[in-house]
GROMACS .gro file of C-alpha atoms in nm:
model
  458
    1MET     CA    1  12.174  12.053 -10.152
    2THR     CA    2  12.117  12.129  -9.784
    3LEU     CA    3  12.132  12.508  -9.793
    4PHE     CA    4  11.894  12.600 -10.077
    5GLY     CA    5  11.535  12.480 -10.099
    6THR     CA    6  11.277  12.526 -10.374
    7ALA     CA    7  11.270  12.903 -10.320
    8GLY     CA    8  11.617  13.008 -10.211
    9ILE     CA    9  11.730  12.986  -9.848
   10ARG     CA   10  11.466  13.019  -9.580
   11GLY     CA   11  11.424  12.942  -9.211
   12PRO     CA   12  11.437  13.072  -8.851
   13VAL     CA   13  11.686  13.353  -8.793
   14ALA     CA   14  11.781  13.213  -8.453
   15GLU     CA   15  11.932  12.896  -8.593
   16ARG     CA   16  11.944  12.897  -8.972
   17VAL     CA   17  11.930  13.232  -9.155
   18THR     CA   18  12.175  13.409  -8.926
   19PRO     CA   19  12.388  13.717  -8.999
   20GLU     CA   20  12.685  13.481  -9.019
   21LEU     CA   21  12.513  13.284  -9.294
   22ALA     CA   22  12.410  13.601  -9.478
   23MET     CA   23  12.769  13.723  -9.477
   24ALA     CA   24  12.898  13.383  -9.597
   25VAL     CA   25  12.643  13.364  -9.878
   26GLY     CA   26  12.717  13.724  -9.974
   27ARG     CA   27  13.089  13.654  -9.990
   28ALA     CA   28  13.022  13.341 -10.198
   29ALA     CA   29  12.786  13.523 -10.436
   30GLY     CA   30  13.012  13.827 -10.463
   31HIS     CA   31  13.261  13.628 -10.669
   32ASP     CA   32  12.990  13.588 -10.939
   33GLY     CA   33  12.957  13.952 -11.043
   34ASP     CA   34  13.070  14.311 -11.002
   35LEU     CA   35  12.737  14.472 -10.904
   36PHE     CA   36  12.444  14.356 -10.687
   37VAL     CA   37  12.120  14.525 -10.589
   38VAL     CA   38  12.017  14.431 -10.235
   39GLY     CA   39  11.663  14.465 -10.101
   40ARG     CA   40  11.457  14.333  -9.812
   41ASP     CA   41  11.102  14.288  -9.694
   42GLY     CA   42  10.957  14.439  -9.377
   43ARG     CA   43  11.071  14.182  -9.122
   44ASP     CA   44  11.237  14.312  -8.809
   45THR     CA   45  11.549  14.107  -8.884
   46GLY     CA   46  11.589  14.247  -9.236
   47PRO     CA   47  11.823  14.540  -9.164
   48ALA     CA   48  12.080  14.325  -8.982
   49LEU     CA   49  12.075  14.054  -9.246
   50ALA     CA   50  12.101  14.312  -9.525
   51ALA     CA   51  12.403  14.469  -9.355
   52ALA     CA   52  12.569  14.128  -9.323
   53MET     CA   53  12.489  14.043  -9.685
   54GLU     CA   54  12.635  14.372  -9.807
   55ALA     CA   55  12.951  14.315  -9.604
   56GLY     CA   56  12.992  13.971  -9.757
   57LEU     CA   57  12.937  14.095 -10.112
   58GLU     CA   58  13.172  14.391 -10.079
   59SER     CA   59  13.445  14.184  -9.915
   60ALA     CA   60  13.433  13.954 -10.222
   61GLY     CA   61  13.492  14.252 -10.451
   62ALA     CA   62  13.134  14.331 -10.559
   63SER     CA   63  12.972  14.671 -10.529
   64VAL     CA   64  12.624  14.705 -10.378
   65VAL     CA   65  12.321  14.915 -10.461
   66ARG     CA   66  12.101  14.933 -10.152
   67VAL     CA   67  11.733  14.961 -10.256
   68GLY     CA   68  11.569  14.915  -9.914
   69GLN     CA   69  11.222  14.773  -9.855
   70LEU     CA   70  11.035  14.664 -10.166
   71PRO     CA   71  10.845  14.365 -10.309
   72THR     CA   72  11.053  14.074 -10.431
   73PRO     CA   73  10.936  14.131 -10.792
   74ALA     CA   74  11.059  14.491 -10.770
   75LEU     CA   75  11.400  14.366 -10.660
   76ALA     CA   76  11.402  14.120 -10.950
   77PHE     CA   77  11.308  14.403 -11.187
   78ALA     CA   78  11.599  14.610 -11.052
   79SER     CA   79  11.841  14.318 -11.098
   80GLN     CA   80  11.806  14.325 -11.476
   81GLY     CA   81  12.147  14.373 -11.633
   82ARG     CA   82  12.319  14.290 -11.302
   83ARG     CA   83  12.268  14.062 -11.002
   84GLY     CA   84  12.041  14.091 -10.703
   85VAL     CA   85  11.974  13.965 -10.352
   86MET     CA   86  11.639  13.976 -10.173
   87LEU     CA   87  11.619  13.920  -9.799
   88THR     CA   88  11.274  13.770  -9.746
   89ALA     CA   89  11.098  13.467  -9.605
   90SER     CA   90  10.797  13.530  -9.830
   91HIS     CA   91  10.488  13.382  -9.658
   92ASN     CA   92  10.674  13.232  -9.358
   93PRO     CA   93  10.612  13.358  -9.002
   94PRO     CA   94  10.791  13.667  -8.867
   95GLU     CA   95  11.063  13.477  -8.685
   96ASP     CA   96  11.190  13.346  -9.020
   97ASN     CA   97  11.387  13.516  -9.294
   98GLY     CA   98  11.553  13.410  -9.616
   99ILE     CA   99  11.782  13.482  -9.909
  100LYS     CA  100  11.694  13.480 -10.280
  101LEU     CA  101  11.958  13.537 -10.548
  102PHE     CA  102  11.888  13.681 -10.894
  103ASP     CA  103  12.087  13.715 -11.214
  104ASP     CA  104  11.953  13.957 -11.477
  105GLY     CA  105  11.598  13.939 -11.341
  106VAL     CA  106  11.586  13.561 -11.304
  107GLU     CA  107  11.626  13.349 -10.990
  108TYR     CA  108  11.949  13.153 -10.968
  109ALA     CA  109  11.918  12.813 -11.134
  110ARG     CA  110  12.003  12.498 -10.945
  111ASP     CA  111  12.361  12.478 -11.078
  112ALA     CA  112  12.427  12.836 -10.965
  113GLU     CA  113  12.287  12.760 -10.619
  114GLU     CA  114  12.509  12.452 -10.602
  115ARG     CA  115  12.808  12.672 -10.684
  116ILE     CA  116  12.722  12.913 -10.401
  117GLU     CA  117  12.666  12.630 -10.156
  118ALA     CA  118  13.001  12.472 -10.245
  119ARG     CA  119  13.177  12.803 -10.177
  120VAL     CA  120  12.999  12.850  -9.845
  121ASP     CA  121  13.102  12.500  -9.740
  122GLY     CA  122  13.460  12.529  -9.873
  123GLU     CA  123  13.699  12.806  -9.974
  124ASN     CA  124  13.518  13.137  -9.928
  125ASP     CA  125  13.787  13.397  -9.876
  126THR     CA  126  13.769  13.773  -9.900
  127VAL     CA  127  13.964  13.953 -10.172
  128PRO     CA  128  14.257  14.182 -10.079
  129TRP     CA  129  14.149  14.495  -9.893
  130ASP     CA  130  14.216  14.725 -10.187
  131GLU     CA  131  13.983  14.523 -10.411
  132TRP     CA  132  13.675  14.542 -10.188
  133GLY     CA  133  13.362  14.685 -10.345
  134ASP     CA  134  13.166  14.985 -10.226
  135GLY     CA  135  12.799  15.070 -10.190
  136HIS     CA  136  12.538  15.338 -10.247
  137THR     CA  137  12.163  15.380 -10.208
  138ALA     CA  138  11.913  15.407 -10.493
  139ALA     CA  139  11.534  15.424 -10.534
  140VAL     CA  140  11.385  15.173 -10.780
  141LEU     CA  141  11.028  15.116 -10.660
  142ASP     CA  142  10.871  15.399 -10.861
  143ASP     CA  143  11.033  15.276 -11.181
  144TYR     CA  144  10.900  14.926 -11.117
  145CYS     CA  145  10.544  15.046 -11.048
  146ASP     CA  146  10.549  15.264 -11.358
  147ALA     CA  147  10.660  14.965 -11.567
  148VAL     CA  148  10.380  14.745 -11.427
  149VAL     CA  149  10.121  15.013 -11.504
  150ALA     CA  150  10.246  15.050 -11.862
  151TYR     CA  151  10.247  14.672 -11.910
  152ALA     CA  152   9.896  14.623 -11.769
  153ARG     CA  153   9.754  14.892 -11.996
  154GLY     CA  154   9.835  14.669 -12.291
  155THR     CA  155   9.680  14.344 -12.163
  156GLY     CA  156   9.315  14.405 -12.255
  157ASP     CA  157   9.145  14.378 -12.592
  158GLY     CA  158   9.162  14.659 -12.845
  159ASP     CA  159   9.313  15.000 -12.779
  160ALA     CA  160   9.477  15.044 -12.439
  161PRO     CA  161   9.299  15.318 -12.241
  162GLU     CA  162   9.493  15.531 -11.995
  163GLU     CA  163   9.274  15.404 -11.709
  164PRO     CA  164   9.150  15.054 -11.797
  165LEU     CA  165   9.023  15.005 -11.441
  166ALA     CA  166   8.804  15.317 -11.436
  167GLY     CA  167   8.479  15.229 -11.264
  168GLN     CA  168   8.625  14.920 -11.092
  169ARG     CA  169   8.617  14.892 -10.713
  170ILE     CA  170   8.891  14.663 -10.584
  171ALA     CA  171   8.977  14.550 -10.231
  172VAL     CA  172   9.340  14.462 -10.156
  173ASP     CA  173   9.466  14.284  -9.843
  174CYS     CA  174   9.839  14.360  -9.832
  175GLY     CA  175   9.896  14.149  -9.521
  176ASN     CA  176  10.128  14.413  -9.369
  177GLY     CA  177  10.376  14.314  -9.637
  178MET     CA  178  10.550  14.457  -9.937
  179GLY     CA  179  10.235  14.468 -10.147
  180SER     CA  180  10.147  14.774  -9.939
  181LEU     CA  181  10.412  14.971 -10.132
  182ALA     CA  182  10.302  14.872 -10.481
  183THR     CA  183   9.967  14.705 -10.552
  184PRO     CA  184   9.723  14.975 -10.431
  185GLN     CA  185   9.937  15.238 -10.602
  186VAL     CA  186   9.947  15.047 -10.934
  187LEU     CA  187   9.573  14.977 -10.935
  188ARG     CA  188   9.492  15.340 -10.858
  189ALA     CA  189   9.720  15.453 -11.141
  190LEU     CA  190   9.516  15.226 -11.369
  191GLY     CA  191   9.197  15.404 -11.261
  192ALA     CA  192   9.053  15.176 -10.994
  193GLU     CA  193   8.893  15.279 -10.668
  194VAL     CA  194   9.099  15.081 -10.418
  195VAL     CA  195   9.021  14.992 -10.058
  196ALA     CA  196   9.341  14.861  -9.901
  197VAL     CA  197   9.354  14.677  -9.568
  198ASN     CA  198   9.660  14.574  -9.365
  199ALA     CA  199   9.841  14.820  -9.591
  200ASN     CA  200  10.107  14.936  -9.345
  201VAL     CA  201  10.439  14.753  -9.352
  202ASP     CA  202  10.492  14.561  -9.028
  203GLY     CA  203  10.729  14.266  -9.022
  204ARG     CA  204  10.542  14.103  -8.735
  205PHE     CA  205  10.229  14.073  -8.951
  206PRO     CA  206   9.977  14.187  -8.687
  207GLY     CA  207   9.682  14.197  -8.927
  208ARG     CA  208   9.692  13.831  -9.027
  209PRO     CA  209   9.952  13.559  -9.091
  210SER     CA  210  10.169  13.631  -9.393
  211LYS     CA  211  10.044  13.333  -9.594
  212PRO     CA  212   9.712  13.424  -9.757
  213THR     CA  213   9.468  13.132  -9.738
  214PRO     CA  214   9.090  13.107  -9.705
  215GLU     CA  215   9.145  13.057  -9.331
  216THR     CA  216   9.376  13.357  -9.278
  217LEU     CA  217   9.168  13.584  -9.502
  218THR     CA  218   8.841  13.545  -9.309
  219GLU     CA  219   8.807  13.914  -9.221
  220PHE     CA  220   8.898  14.021  -9.572
  221LEU     CA  221   8.645  13.785  -9.728
  222THR     CA  222   8.381  13.921  -9.491
  223LEU     CA  223   8.461  14.271  -9.617
  224LEU     CA  224   8.409  14.150  -9.974
  225ALA     CA  225   8.082  13.977  -9.889
  226ASP     CA  226   7.887  14.304  -9.892
  227GLY     CA  227   7.897  14.282 -10.272
  228SER     CA  228   8.027  14.633 -10.340
  229PHE     CA  229   8.360  14.521 -10.493
  230ASP     CA  230   8.436  14.386 -10.839
  231ILE     CA  231   8.729  14.175 -10.719
  232GLY     CA  232   8.949  14.112 -10.416
  233ILE     CA  233   9.326  14.058 -10.413
  234ALA     CA  234   9.553  13.940 -10.133
  235HIS     CA  235   9.931  13.905 -10.111
  236ASP     CA  236  10.191  13.729  -9.899
  237GLY     CA  237  10.475  13.907  -9.720
  238ASP     CA  238  10.689  13.988 -10.023
  239ALA     CA  239  10.410  14.018 -10.284
  240ASP     CA  240  10.527  13.745 -10.517
  241ARG     CA  241  10.208  13.545 -10.446
  242ILE     CA  242   9.854  13.648 -10.522
  243VAL     CA  243   9.513  13.523 -10.410
  244VAL     CA  244   9.208  13.632 -10.609
  245ALA     CA  245   8.858  13.651 -10.460
  246THR     CA  246   8.521  13.728 -10.612
  247GLY     CA  247   8.328  14.042 -10.527
  248ASP     CA  248   8.113  13.846 -10.284
  249GLY     CA  249   8.398  13.688 -10.088
  250GLU     CA  250   8.474  13.354 -10.254
  251VAL     CA  251   8.840  13.260 -10.303
  252VAL     CA  252   8.893  13.162 -10.665
  253HIS     CA  253   9.089  12.839 -10.695
  254GLU     CA  254   9.452  12.911 -10.773
  255ASP     CA  255   9.448  12.683 -11.078
  256THR     CA  256   9.149  12.868 -11.219
  257VAL     CA  257   9.340  13.195 -11.192
  258LEU     CA  258   9.635  13.026 -11.361
  259ALA     CA  259   9.409  12.893 -11.638
  260MET     CA  260   9.260  13.240 -11.696
  261LEU     CA  261   9.602  13.396 -11.742
  262ALA     CA  262   9.744  13.105 -11.941
  263GLY     CA  263   9.449  13.110 -12.181
  264HIS     CA  264   9.469  13.487 -12.220
  265TYR     CA  265   9.840  13.493 -12.300
  266THR     CA  266   9.803  13.202 -12.543
  267GLU     CA  267   9.520  13.379 -12.728
  268LEU     CA  268   9.717  13.704 -12.730
  269SER     CA  269  10.028  13.544 -12.882
  270ASP     CA  270  10.089  13.544 -13.256
  271ALA     CA  271  10.358  13.274 -13.220
  272GLY     CA  272  10.315  12.953 -13.413
  273ASP     CA  273  10.403  12.749 -13.104
  274PRO     CA  274  10.288  12.926 -12.785
  275VAL     CA  275  10.395  12.740 -12.470
  276VAL     CA  276  10.282  12.766 -12.108
  277VAL     CA  277  10.518  12.623 -11.844
  278THR     CA  278  10.368  12.497 -11.519
  279THR     CA  279  10.428  12.235 -11.249
  280PRO     CA  280  10.312  11.873 -11.201
  281ASN     CA  281  10.058  11.966 -10.930
  282ALA     CA  282   9.877  12.211 -11.159
  283SER     CA  283   9.529  12.126 -11.281
  284ALA     CA  284   9.426  11.978 -11.614
  285ARG     CA  285   9.197  12.279 -11.649
  286ILE     CA  286   9.511  12.470 -11.751
  287ASP     CA  287   9.591  12.223 -12.029
  288GLU     CA  288   9.231  12.235 -12.152
  289ARG     CA  289   9.222  12.615 -12.163
  290VAL     CA  290   9.564  12.649 -12.331
  291GLU     CA  291   9.496  12.378 -12.588
  292ALA     CA  292   9.161  12.537 -12.674
  293ALA     CA  293   9.350  12.861 -12.740
  294GLY     CA  294   9.598  12.689 -12.971
  295GLY     CA  295   9.894  12.637 -12.736
  296ARG     CA  296  10.060  12.360 -12.540
  297VAL     CA  297  10.156  12.305 -12.176
  298GLU     CA  298  10.490  12.175 -12.050
  299ARG     CA  299  10.570  12.091 -11.689
  300VAL     CA  300  10.878  12.135 -11.472
  301ARG     CA  301  10.955  12.053 -11.109
  302LEU     CA  302  10.818  12.274 -10.832
  303GLY     CA  303  11.027  12.584 -10.769
  304ALA     CA  304  11.194  12.570 -11.111
  305LEU     CA  305  10.972  12.771 -11.344
  306HIS     CA  306  11.273  12.972 -11.461
  307GLU     CA  307  11.452  12.650 -11.552
  308GLY     CA  308  11.145  12.529 -11.742
  309ILE     CA  309  11.129  12.853 -11.938
  310ALA     CA  310  11.496  12.822 -12.034
  311ARG     CA  311  11.450  12.456 -12.129
  312GLU     CA  312  11.152  12.522 -12.357
  313ARG     CA  313  11.320  12.818 -12.524
  314GLU     CA  314  11.629  12.610 -12.593
  315ALA     CA  315  11.433  12.307 -12.718
  316GLY     CA  316  11.182  12.503 -12.927
  317GLY     CA  317  11.201  12.622 -13.281
  318ALA     CA  318  11.192  12.968 -13.434
  319ASP     CA  319  10.814  12.986 -13.385
  320THR     CA  320  10.823  12.880 -13.017
  321THR     CA  321  10.743  13.141 -12.751
  322VAL     CA  322  10.695  13.080 -12.380
  323VAL     CA  323  10.395  13.306 -12.327
  324PHE     CA  324  10.340  13.243 -11.955
  325ALA     CA  325  10.478  13.034 -11.669
  326ALA     CA  326  10.318  12.963 -11.333
  327GLU     CA  327  10.264  12.733 -11.043
  328PRO     CA  328   9.968  12.770 -10.808
  329TRP     CA  329   9.970  13.120 -10.650
  330LYS     CA  330  10.286  13.230 -10.838
  331HIS     CA  331  10.304  13.368 -11.194
  332ILE     CA  332  10.578  13.474 -11.435
  333HIS     CA  333  10.459  13.719 -11.701
  334THR     CA  334  10.729  13.635 -11.952
  335ALA     CA  335  10.667  13.933 -12.180
  336PHE     CA  336  10.729  14.160 -11.882
  337GLY     CA  337  11.012  13.979 -11.703
  338GLY     CA  338  11.154  13.648 -11.591
  339TRP     CA  339  11.050  13.665 -11.226
  340ILE     CA  340  10.746  13.563 -11.018
  341ASP     CA  341  10.534  13.875 -10.982
  342GLY     CA  342  10.220  13.908 -10.770
  343VAL     CA  343  10.189  14.282 -10.826
  344THR     CA  344  10.180  14.241 -11.203
  345SER     CA  345   9.934  13.954 -11.161
  346ALA     CA  346   9.707  14.184 -10.960
  347ALA     CA  347   9.718  14.447 -11.233
  348VAL     CA  348   9.670  14.204 -11.523
  349VAL     CA  349   9.391  14.001 -11.361
  350SER     CA  350   9.206  14.320 -11.264
  351THR     CA  351   9.240  14.452 -11.619
  352LEU     CA  352   9.112  14.127 -11.768
  353VAL     CA  353   8.815  14.129 -11.529
  354ALA     CA  354   8.727  14.483 -11.630
  355ASP     CA  355   8.770  14.405 -11.998
  356ALA     CA  356   8.550  14.090 -11.977
  357GLY     CA  357   8.275  14.267 -11.785
  358GLY     CA  358   8.329  14.066 -11.468
  359LEU     CA  359   8.517  13.778 -11.312
  360ALA     CA  360   8.236  13.530 -11.386
  361ALA     CA  361   8.287  13.577 -11.760
  362LEU     CA  362   8.655  13.483 -11.727
  363ARG     CA  363   8.572  13.172 -11.524
  364GLU     CA  364   8.291  13.053 -11.748
  365PRO     CA  365   8.501  12.855 -12.006
  366ILE     CA  366   8.712  12.685 -11.736
  367ALA     CA  367   8.613  12.339 -11.607
  368GLU     CA  368   8.649  12.369 -11.228
  369ARG     CA  369   8.646  12.014 -11.096
  370PRO     CA  370   8.682  11.942 -10.722
  371TYR     CA  371   9.044  11.929 -10.606
  372ARG     CA  372   9.209  11.769 -10.301
  373LYS     CA  373   9.558  11.742 -10.158
  374VAL     CA  374   9.651  11.468  -9.909
  375SER     CA  375   9.972  11.400  -9.715
  376VAL     CA  376  10.058  11.036  -9.648
  377ASP     CA  377  10.311  10.970  -9.368
  378CYS     CA  378  10.637  10.838  -9.510
  379PRO     CA  379  10.980  10.831  -9.341
  380ASP     CA  380  11.249  11.001  -9.546
  381VAL     CA  381  11.442  10.674  -9.581
  382ALA     CA  382  11.137  10.507  -9.738
  383LYS     CA  383  11.059  10.774  -9.997
  384ALA     CA  384  11.283  10.653 -10.279
  385GLY     CA  385  11.167  10.293 -10.253
  386ALA     CA  386  10.802  10.389 -10.220
  387MET     CA  387  10.819  10.613 -10.526
  388GLU     CA  388  10.988  10.336 -10.726
  389ARG     CA  389  10.704  10.100 -10.636
  390LEU     CA  390  10.445  10.363 -10.721
  391GLY     CA  391  10.596  10.400 -11.067
  392THR     CA  392  10.447  10.057 -11.134
  393SER     CA  393  10.155  10.017 -10.892
  394LEU     CA  394   9.982  10.352 -10.956
  395PRO     CA  395   9.960  10.302 -11.336
  396GLU     CA  396   9.836   9.949 -11.271
  397ALA     CA  397   9.556  10.090 -11.055
  398PHE     CA  398   9.452  10.333 -11.331
  399PRO     CA  399   9.530  10.144 -11.655
  400GLU     CA  400   9.321  10.376 -11.870
  401GLY     CA  401   9.534  10.681 -11.781
  402ASP     CA  402   9.835  10.847 -11.943
  403VAL     CA  403  10.144  10.821 -11.719
  404ASP     CA  404  10.412  11.085 -11.659
  405THR     CA  405  10.698  11.002 -11.422
  406ASP     CA  406  10.919  11.307 -11.473
  407TYR     CA  407  10.830  11.475 -11.141
  408GLY     CA  408  10.667  11.206 -10.929
  409VAL     CA  409  10.397  10.985 -11.079
  410ARG     CA  410  10.108  11.160 -11.251
  411ILE     CA  411   9.810  10.983 -11.412
  412ASP     CA  412   9.587  11.181 -11.649
  413LEU     CA  413   9.252  11.009 -11.704
  414PRO     CA  414   9.033  11.030 -12.017
  415ASP     CA  415   8.760  11.238 -11.844
  416GLY     CA  416   9.002  11.516 -11.745
  417SER     CA  417   9.059  11.380 -11.393
  418TRP     CA  418   9.415  11.336 -11.274
  419VAL     CA  419   9.619  11.223 -10.976
  420LEU     CA  420   9.979  11.308 -10.885
  421VAL     CA  421  10.199  11.147 -10.620
  422ARG     CA  422  10.533  11.300 -10.528
  423PRO     CA  423  10.763  11.294 -10.223
  424SER     CA  424  10.784  11.605 -10.006
  425GLY     CA  425  11.127  11.762 -10.021
  426THR     CA  426  11.109  11.903  -9.668
  427GLU     CA  427  10.875  11.685  -9.460
  428PRO     CA  428  10.823  11.309  -9.395
  429TYR     CA  429  10.532  11.277  -9.635
  430VAL     CA  430  10.436  11.160  -9.978
  431ARG     CA  431  10.200  11.420 -10.126
  432LEU     CA  432   9.895  11.318 -10.324
  433TYR     CA  433   9.709  11.567 -10.544
  434ALA     CA  434   9.387  11.482 -10.726
  435GLU     CA  435   9.118  11.652 -10.931
  436SER     CA  436   8.795  11.487 -11.041
  437ASP     CA  437   8.419  11.527 -11.044
  438ASP     CA  438   8.428  11.240 -10.791
  439VAL     CA  439   8.749  11.347 -10.619
  440ASP     CA  440   8.683  11.162 -10.291
  441ALA     CA  441   8.662  10.825 -10.466
  442LEU     CA  442   8.976  10.900 -10.669
  443VAL     CA  443   9.168  11.008 -10.358
  444ASP     CA  444   9.055  10.702 -10.161
  445GLU     CA  445   9.169  10.464 -10.434
  446ALA     CA  446   9.502  10.639 -10.490
  447THR     CA  447   9.574  10.678 -10.118
  448ASP     CA  448   9.530  10.304 -10.071
  449VAL     CA  449   9.793  10.240 -10.340
  450VAL     CA  450  10.031  10.494 -10.182
  451GLU     CA  451   9.990  10.353  -9.830
  452ARG     CA  452  10.068  10.003  -9.952
  453ALA     CA  453  10.384  10.124 -10.126
  454VAL     CA  454  10.501  10.311  -9.815
  455ALA     CA  455  10.426  10.014  -9.588
  456ALA     CA  456  10.632   9.787  -9.811
  457GLU     CA  457  10.937  10.014  -9.766
  458SER     CA  458  10.897  10.106  -9.396
   0.00000   0.00000   0.00000
């Protein structure tokens, strides 16, 4: 596909995500269902794109419920029992925007996106004028926040108190995004004292860039460094991602956060076969934590957690339950809903921290080995050949490892180290991910193998 990427449609509004495209996608999607909820993030271009999307949907015969500005997970929540569209570019810069489609709380699968793209590129007519849909406005954010609060109250051990975060002091960097409308409010409802920064919605993201990283969160981490907070939380522009920081300003590795949640949900489950779905670039620390809790881990391609959940449910037996699904920074709390949800992650992680008596106690059983990611230059035309070569040469370089070639080439070594090589879907690179106590040596050896494979095809 050329229109949809790993997370819907996304790009600059000047040349890619235009009102014309929004109307065409809306008209194409409108043939799929009778009722759509339509929401947007805080970007300046959101109102125009939402108007174009609504026009496209209604001209295809669908009716529209306009829900305004809200986090992407809140839109997904509102799409349960119907379909939904979110206008957001997530963590991209302010000049970008994007389109995400939902069906009953779950992102469109690849075959559904292919269907929409085919309609956009081919026959995409309006229905007769007397069959057009109509629209009205509704408020759904309060219902979503109430549902998150109720869910988080049940995630700790023992009886669920009304305010499980009583006595906790939490800092939240909303990044001028949609988290401003939900995360501080949810945490306060759970009893926390919350200090929120960049908590006004501004689609130009004046406080910091929308993507939360150790580099963009410098001021926030300095705030945490005074030691008066139990935990810090930061979001991207639409609040589907979460970054967790310690009370003294250290960003917790995203795979450690994933391992905490995966282990918790596995321990909580009474299923005979609890499953965690994650992606090939996720750490072995997740497998170790889940297996210690009595579950198993299955992997699926990046951007397809919802497809992995459906696959494991279909393939599993009566005692199989997908208890959690995640890729770094993004989590699906399957008992709550089928969507990526940073607000719920903030509430659940905070509750687990309070219940454990501190973040350090949650991290203690997790083996946090050094991790690196490297991009090796590779022309697009050379990617297929290079990856074919690597299917043989990388296992030969690490003969003691277990090999998985479902989503790139991944080698899991006996000491818990691992290396993954996969082609970038959007840039002229082959990506290399590695985790090891001696990660530099592992990366150097693997990079040499990758460079030789690329050179042979270039």
